[in-house]
Amino acid sequence: MRAPVDVHLDDDRVVAAVCDDGGGAADVSDRPDGRGLIGLAARIAVLGGTFEHGPRPEGGYRVACKIPLS
């Protein structure tokens, strides 16, 4: 499996995305320890950022966020 990572600055925010090509682990969206996708979304929201995730049309999965620098 491949999972390229893209992190860059876009004006006044950090933009990050990870896209894998499939064959990954089981769903981790709702872990009781807060380390799943729901916990990640909550931590990014506290910083005023946005978070999205979901399957890619070509297969695999994408996780992306935008976090303001201020």
Coordinates of C-alpha atoms in Angstrom, one line a residue, residues 10-65:
D10 CA -1.9 28.1 1.8
D11 CA -2.1 31.8 2.7
D12 CA -2.7 31.8 6.5
R13 CA -3.3 28.1 7.0
V14 CA -1.6 24.7 6.9
V15 CA -3.2 22.2 4.5
A16 CA -2.5 18.5 4.9
A17 CA -3.8 15.4 3.0
V18 CA -3.0 11.7 3.1
C19 CA -4.4 9.5 0.4
D20 CA -3.8 5.8 0.4
D21 CA -4.4 3.4 -2.5
G22 CA -6.5 0.8 -0.6
G23 CA -5.9 -2.3 1.3
G24 CA -5.6 -0.5 4.6
A25 CA -6.7 -1.3 8.1
A26 CA -10.3 -1.6 9.4
D27 CA -12.5 1.4 10.1
V28 CA -11.0 3.6 12.9
S29 CA -13.6 6.3 12.8
D30 CA -15.0 5.8 16.3
R31 CA -12.4 4.6 18.7
P32 CA -13.2 4.9 22.4
D33 CA -9.8 6.3 23.2
G34 CA -10.4 9.4 21.0
R35 CA -7.6 8.5 18.5
G36 CA -9.9 7.7 15.6
L37 CA -11.2 10.0 12.9
I38 CA -13.9 11.5 15.1
G39 CA -11.3 12.4 17.7
L40 CA -9.0 13.9 15.1
A41 CA -11.9 16.0 13.7
A42 CA -12.7 17.3 17.2
R43 CA -9.1 18.4 17.8
I44 CA -8.8 20.1 14.5
A45 CA -12.2 21.9 15.1
V46 CA -10.8 23.3 18.4
L47 CA -8.1 25.0 16.4
G48 CA -10.7 26.5 14.0
G49 CA -9.8 24.1 11.2
T50 CA -11.7 21.9 8.9
F51 CA -11.4 18.1 8.5
E52 CA -12.7 15.7 5.9
H53 CA -12.3 12.0 5.2
G54 CA -13.8 9.4 3.0
P55 CA -13.2 6.8 0.3
R56 CA -11.7 7.8 -3.0
P57 CA -13.5 7.1 -6.3
E58 CA -10.4 5.3 -7.6
G59 CA -10.0 3.2 -4.5
G60 CA -8.4 3.8 -1.2
Y61 CA -9.1 6.5 1.4
R62 CA -8.4 10.2 1.8
V63 CA -8.0 12.2 5.0
A64 CA -7.4 16.0 4.7
C65 CA -7.4 19.1 7.0

